[in-house]
Coordinates of C-alpha atoms in Angstrom, one line a residue:
M1 CA 218.8 -101.9 57.8
K2 CA 219.5 -99.8 55.0
F3 CA 219.5 -96.3 55.2
K4 CA 219.7 -93.7 52.6
I5 CA 221.7 -90.6 53.5
H6 CA 221.3 -87.3 52.4
Y7 CA 223.3 -84.1 52.8
N8 CA 224.1 -80.4 52.2
V9 CA 227.2 -78.4 52.4
G10 CA 226.9 -75.1 51.0
D11 CA 225.0 -75.7 47.2
F12 CA 226.2 -79.1 47.0
E13 CA 224.0 -81.8 48.1
D14 CA 224.7 -85.8 48.0
C15 CA 223.5 -88.8 49.5
Y16 CA 225.0 -92.2 50.2
I17 CA 223.6 -95.8 51.4
I18 CA 224.8 -97.5 54.8
S19 CA 223.4 -100.6 55.4
G20 CA 224.1 -102.0 59.6
E21 CA 222.8 -104.6 61.9
T22 CA 222.1 -102.2 64.6
I23 CA 221.7 -98.3 64.6
Q24 CA 224.7 -98.0 66.7
D25 CA 226.2 -99.9 63.8
I26 CA 224.8 -97.4 61.1
Q27 CA 225.9 -94.6 63.2
Q28 CA 229.4 -95.6 63.3
K29 CA 229.8 -96.5 59.2
N30 CA 227.9 -93.2 59.2
D31 CA 230.8 -91.2 60.8
T32 CA 233.8 -93.2 59.1
E33 CA 231.9 -92.5 55.8
M34 CA 231.4 -88.5 56.4
K35 CA 236.0 -88.4 57.6
K36 CA 236.5 -90.5 54.3
R37 CA 234.3 -87.9 52.4
G38 CA 235.4 -85.0 54.4
I39 CA 232.2 -83.6 55.0
H40 CA 231.2 -81.2 57.4
F41 CA 228.1 -80.4 57.9
E42 CA 225.2 -79.0 60.6
K43 CA 223.4 -82.1 61.6
N44 CA 220.0 -80.1 60.3
N45 CA 222.0 -80.1 56.9
C46 CA 221.8 -84.2 56.8
W47 CA 219.1 -86.4 56.7
S48 CA 218.3 -90.1 56.2
E49 CA 215.7 -92.6 55.3
E50 CA 215.4 -96.3 55.7
L51 CA 215.2 -98.2 52.7

């Protein structure tokens, strides 16, 4: 599975790609990526698309 994660923080918009075997794997990798980037946003400012 591979997902493109989009997010907005204020006027800033970015995205990154995460792949994994399960949804739980994707969620864990996403949490790690958000912490690494120092991203804090509301869930309604984040969306994903399966690639």
